[in-house]
mmCIF file of C-alpha atoms in Angstrom:
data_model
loop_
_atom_site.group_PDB
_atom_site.id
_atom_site.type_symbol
_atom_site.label_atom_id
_atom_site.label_comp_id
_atom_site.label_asym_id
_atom_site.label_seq_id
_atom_site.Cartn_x
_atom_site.Cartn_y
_atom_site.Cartn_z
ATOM 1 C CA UNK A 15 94.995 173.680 95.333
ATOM 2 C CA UNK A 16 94.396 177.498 94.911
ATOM 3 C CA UNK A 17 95.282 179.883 97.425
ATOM 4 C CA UNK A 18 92.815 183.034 97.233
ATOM 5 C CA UNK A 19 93.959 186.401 99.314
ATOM 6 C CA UNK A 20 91.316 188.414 99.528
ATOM 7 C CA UNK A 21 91.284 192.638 99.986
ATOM 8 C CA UNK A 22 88.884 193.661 102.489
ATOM 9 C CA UNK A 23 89.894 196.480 104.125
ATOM 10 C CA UNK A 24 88.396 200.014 103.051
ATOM 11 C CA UNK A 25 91.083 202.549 101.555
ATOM 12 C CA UNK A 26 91.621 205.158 104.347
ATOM 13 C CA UNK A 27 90.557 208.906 103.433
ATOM 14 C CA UNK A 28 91.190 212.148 104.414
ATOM 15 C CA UNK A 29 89.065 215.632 103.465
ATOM 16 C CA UNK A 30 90.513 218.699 103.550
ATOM 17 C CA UNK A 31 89.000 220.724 107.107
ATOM 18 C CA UNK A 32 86.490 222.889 106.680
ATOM 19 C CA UNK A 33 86.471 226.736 105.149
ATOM 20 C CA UNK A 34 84.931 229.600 106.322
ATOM 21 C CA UNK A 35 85.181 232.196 103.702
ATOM 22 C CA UNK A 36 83.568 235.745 103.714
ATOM 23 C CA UNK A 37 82.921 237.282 100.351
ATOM 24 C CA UNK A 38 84.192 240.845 99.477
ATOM 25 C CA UNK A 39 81.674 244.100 99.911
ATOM 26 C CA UNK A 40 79.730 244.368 97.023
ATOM 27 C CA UNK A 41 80.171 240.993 95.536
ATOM 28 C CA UNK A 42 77.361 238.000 95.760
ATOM 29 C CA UNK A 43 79.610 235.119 95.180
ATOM 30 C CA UNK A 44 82.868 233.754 95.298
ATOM 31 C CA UNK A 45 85.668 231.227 93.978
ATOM 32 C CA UNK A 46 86.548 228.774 96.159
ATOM 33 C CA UNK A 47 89.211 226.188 95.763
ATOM 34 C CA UNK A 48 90.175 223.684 97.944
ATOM 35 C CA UNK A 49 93.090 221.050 98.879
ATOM 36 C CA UNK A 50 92.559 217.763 96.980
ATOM 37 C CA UNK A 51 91.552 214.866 99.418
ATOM 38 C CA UNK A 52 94.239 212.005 100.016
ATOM 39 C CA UNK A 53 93.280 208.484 100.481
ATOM 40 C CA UNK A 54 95.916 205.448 101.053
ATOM 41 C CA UNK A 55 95.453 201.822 100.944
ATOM 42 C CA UNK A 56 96.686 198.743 102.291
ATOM 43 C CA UNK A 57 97.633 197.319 98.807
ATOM 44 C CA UNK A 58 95.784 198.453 96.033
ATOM 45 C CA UNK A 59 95.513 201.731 94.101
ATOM 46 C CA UNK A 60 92.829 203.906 95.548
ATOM 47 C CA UNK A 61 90.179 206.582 93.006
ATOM 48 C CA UNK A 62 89.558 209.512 94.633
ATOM 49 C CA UNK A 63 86.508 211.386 93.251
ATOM 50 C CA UNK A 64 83.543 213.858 93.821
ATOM 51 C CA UNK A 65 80.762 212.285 95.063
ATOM 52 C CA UNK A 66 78.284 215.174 96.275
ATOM 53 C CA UNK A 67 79.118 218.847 96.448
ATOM 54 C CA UNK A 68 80.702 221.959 94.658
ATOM 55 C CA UNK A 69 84.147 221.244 92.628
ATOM 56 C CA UNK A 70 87.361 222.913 93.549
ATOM 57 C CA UNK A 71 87.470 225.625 91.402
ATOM 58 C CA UNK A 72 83.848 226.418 91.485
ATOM 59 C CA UNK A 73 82.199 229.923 91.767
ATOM 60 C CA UNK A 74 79.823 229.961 94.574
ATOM 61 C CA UNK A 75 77.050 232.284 96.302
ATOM 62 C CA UNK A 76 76.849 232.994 100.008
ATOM 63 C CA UNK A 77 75.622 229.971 101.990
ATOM 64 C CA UNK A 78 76.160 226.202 103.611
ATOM 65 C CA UNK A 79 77.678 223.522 101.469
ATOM 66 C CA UNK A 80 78.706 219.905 102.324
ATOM 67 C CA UNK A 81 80.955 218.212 100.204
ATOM 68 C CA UNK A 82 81.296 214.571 99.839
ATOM 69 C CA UNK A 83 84.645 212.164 98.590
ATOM 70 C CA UNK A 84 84.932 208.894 98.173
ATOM 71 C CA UNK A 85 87.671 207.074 97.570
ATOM 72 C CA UNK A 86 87.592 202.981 96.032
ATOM 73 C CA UNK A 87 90.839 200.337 95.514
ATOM 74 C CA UNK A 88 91.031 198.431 93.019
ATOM 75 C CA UNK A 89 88.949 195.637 95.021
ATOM 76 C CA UNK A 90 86.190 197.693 95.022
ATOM 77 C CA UNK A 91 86.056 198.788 98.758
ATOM 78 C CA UNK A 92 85.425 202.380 99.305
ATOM 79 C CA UNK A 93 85.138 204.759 102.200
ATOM 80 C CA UNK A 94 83.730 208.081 101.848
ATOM 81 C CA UNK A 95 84.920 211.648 104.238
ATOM 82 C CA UNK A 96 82.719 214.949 103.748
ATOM 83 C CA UNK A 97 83.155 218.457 104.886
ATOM 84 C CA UNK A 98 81.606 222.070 104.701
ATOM 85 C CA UNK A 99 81.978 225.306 103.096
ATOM 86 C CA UNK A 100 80.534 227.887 104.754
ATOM 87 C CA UNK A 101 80.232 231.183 102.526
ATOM 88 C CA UNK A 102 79.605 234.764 104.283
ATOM 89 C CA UNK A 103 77.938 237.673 102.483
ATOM 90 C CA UNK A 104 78.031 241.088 105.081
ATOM 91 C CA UNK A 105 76.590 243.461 102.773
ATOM 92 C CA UNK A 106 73.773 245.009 104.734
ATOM 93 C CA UNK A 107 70.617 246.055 102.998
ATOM 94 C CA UNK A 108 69.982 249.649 100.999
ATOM 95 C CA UNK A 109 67.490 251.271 102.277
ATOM 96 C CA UNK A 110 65.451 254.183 100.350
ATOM 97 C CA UNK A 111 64.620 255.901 104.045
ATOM 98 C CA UNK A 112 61.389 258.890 103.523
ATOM 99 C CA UNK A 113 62.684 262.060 104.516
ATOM 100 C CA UNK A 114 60.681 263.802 107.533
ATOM 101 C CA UNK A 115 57.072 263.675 107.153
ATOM 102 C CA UNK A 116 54.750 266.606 108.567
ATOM 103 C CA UNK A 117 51.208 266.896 109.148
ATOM 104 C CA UNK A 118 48.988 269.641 110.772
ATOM 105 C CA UNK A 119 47.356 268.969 114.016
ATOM 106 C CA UNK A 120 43.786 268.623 114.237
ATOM 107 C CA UNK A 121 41.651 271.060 114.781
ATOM 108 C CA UNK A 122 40.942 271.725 118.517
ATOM 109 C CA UNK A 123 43.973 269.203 119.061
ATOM 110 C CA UNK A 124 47.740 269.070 120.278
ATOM 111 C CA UNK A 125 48.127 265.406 117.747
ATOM 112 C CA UNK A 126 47.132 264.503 114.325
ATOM 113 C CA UNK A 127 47.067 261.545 112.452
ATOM 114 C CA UNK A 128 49.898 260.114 110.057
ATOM 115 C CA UNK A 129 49.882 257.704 107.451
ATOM 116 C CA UNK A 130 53.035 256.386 105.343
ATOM 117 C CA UNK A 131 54.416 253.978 103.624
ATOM 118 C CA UNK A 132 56.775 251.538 104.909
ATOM 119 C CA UNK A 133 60.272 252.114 103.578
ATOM 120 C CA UNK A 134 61.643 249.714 100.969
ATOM 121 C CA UNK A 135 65.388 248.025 100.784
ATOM 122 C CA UNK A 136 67.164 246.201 98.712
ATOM 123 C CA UNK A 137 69.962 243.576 98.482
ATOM 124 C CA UNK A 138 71.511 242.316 95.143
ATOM 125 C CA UNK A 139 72.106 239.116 96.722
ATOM 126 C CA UNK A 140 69.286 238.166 98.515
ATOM 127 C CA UNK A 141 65.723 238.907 100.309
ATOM 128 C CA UNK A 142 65.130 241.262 102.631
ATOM 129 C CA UNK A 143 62.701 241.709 105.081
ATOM 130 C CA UNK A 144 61.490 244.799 106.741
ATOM 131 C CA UNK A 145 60.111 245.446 109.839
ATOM 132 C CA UNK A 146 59.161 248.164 111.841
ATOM 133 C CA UNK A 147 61.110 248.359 114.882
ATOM 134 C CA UNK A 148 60.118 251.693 116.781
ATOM 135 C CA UNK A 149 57.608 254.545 117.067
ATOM 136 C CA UNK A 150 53.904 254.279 116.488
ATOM 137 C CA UNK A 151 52.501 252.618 112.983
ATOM 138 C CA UNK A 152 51.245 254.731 109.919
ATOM 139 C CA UNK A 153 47.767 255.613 111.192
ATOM 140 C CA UNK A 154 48.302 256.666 114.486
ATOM 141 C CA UNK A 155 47.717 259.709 116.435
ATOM 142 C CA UNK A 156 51.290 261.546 116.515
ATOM 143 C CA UNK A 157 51.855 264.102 119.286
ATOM 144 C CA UNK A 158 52.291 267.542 118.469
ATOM 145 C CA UNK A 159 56.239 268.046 117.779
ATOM 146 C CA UNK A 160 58.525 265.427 116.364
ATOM 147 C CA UNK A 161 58.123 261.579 116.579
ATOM 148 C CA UNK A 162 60.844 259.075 115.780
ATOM 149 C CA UNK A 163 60.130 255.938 113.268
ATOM 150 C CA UNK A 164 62.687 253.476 112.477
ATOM 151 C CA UNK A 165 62.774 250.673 110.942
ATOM 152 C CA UNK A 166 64.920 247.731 110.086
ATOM 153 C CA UNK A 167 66.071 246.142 107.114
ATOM 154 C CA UNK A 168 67.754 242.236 107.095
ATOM 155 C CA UNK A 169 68.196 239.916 104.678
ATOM 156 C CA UNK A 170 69.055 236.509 104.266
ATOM 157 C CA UNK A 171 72.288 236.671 105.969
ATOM 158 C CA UNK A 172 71.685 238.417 109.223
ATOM 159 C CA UNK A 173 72.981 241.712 107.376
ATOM 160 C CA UNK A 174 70.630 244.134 108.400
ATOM 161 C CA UNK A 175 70.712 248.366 108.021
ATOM 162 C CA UNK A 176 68.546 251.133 110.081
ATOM 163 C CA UNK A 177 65.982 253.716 108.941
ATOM 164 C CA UNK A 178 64.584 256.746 110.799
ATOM 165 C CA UNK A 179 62.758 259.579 110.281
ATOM 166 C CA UNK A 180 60.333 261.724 112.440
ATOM 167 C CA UNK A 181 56.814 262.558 112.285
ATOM 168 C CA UNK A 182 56.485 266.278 112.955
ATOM 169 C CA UNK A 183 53.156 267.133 113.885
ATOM 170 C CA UNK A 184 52.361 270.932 113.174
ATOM 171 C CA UNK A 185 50.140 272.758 115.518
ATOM 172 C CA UNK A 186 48.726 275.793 113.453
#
């Protein structure tokens, strides 16, 4: 008669822990390398390999990433361990802030009316959204004297950057 032993048990793997890293001023992405997995057995040779996920080695942009290993004996059981790679960019936004704006009052009035454009920004390495974040909108009836507007800039990252300048309202 034949005796037949049979391997059932998964190898055993372990991931490296998770990294955190935040990417230099200026820059938009990054090189990350990591530890190589390890993965044991009870009596067969374990494959370690990528399953989902950046490679060591890799150049990546600011963001989340999960990465996946599996590891398989020669029997053909596997077992799999994952973990992240989280990627900071704190580059705020560049705004181009108006200088002060100045209107004349109207006639028979301490206020006149302003209009302007909102303020644009930029950020090489990602959206940005602006929002107006204090003093009365372009349109309105500005006092006579000077009138703070600010707004904000953020962008993808939670980066954001400031912008003020005053309405000065001229009464002639």
């Amino acid at each position: 008669f034949d005796v037949i032993v049979t391997d059932e048990e998964d190898p055993e793997i372990t991931c490296p822990p998770d990294i955190s890293i935040t990417i230099l001023s200026g820059a938009c992405d990054t090189v990350v390398n990591y530890p190589a997995p390890t993965a044991s057995d009870n009596c067969n040779d374990v494959t370690i390999g990528l399953i989902d996920g950046p490679a060591s080695g890799e150049t990546l942009a600011a963001g989340s990433y999960t990465v996946t290993i599996g590891a398989e004996d020669n029997a053909g059981n596997n077992s799999t361990c994952s973990f992240t790679i989280d990627i900071a960019e704190t580059s705020p936004p560049v705004f181009d802030c108006p200088d002060d704006i100045t209107v004349n009052s109207d006639p028979g009035t301490c206020e006149g009316v302003a209009t302007f454009d909102p303020p644009t920004a930029a950020d090489p390495c990602s959206d940005v959204t602006v929002t107006q974040t204090g003093g009365p909108p372009s349109g309105s009836t500005f006092p006579a004297g000077s009138t703070e507007v600010e707004f904000t800039a953020e962008d993808e990252f939670g980066n954001t950057e400031v912008c003020n300048f005053n309405i000065i309202v001229v009464d002639d």
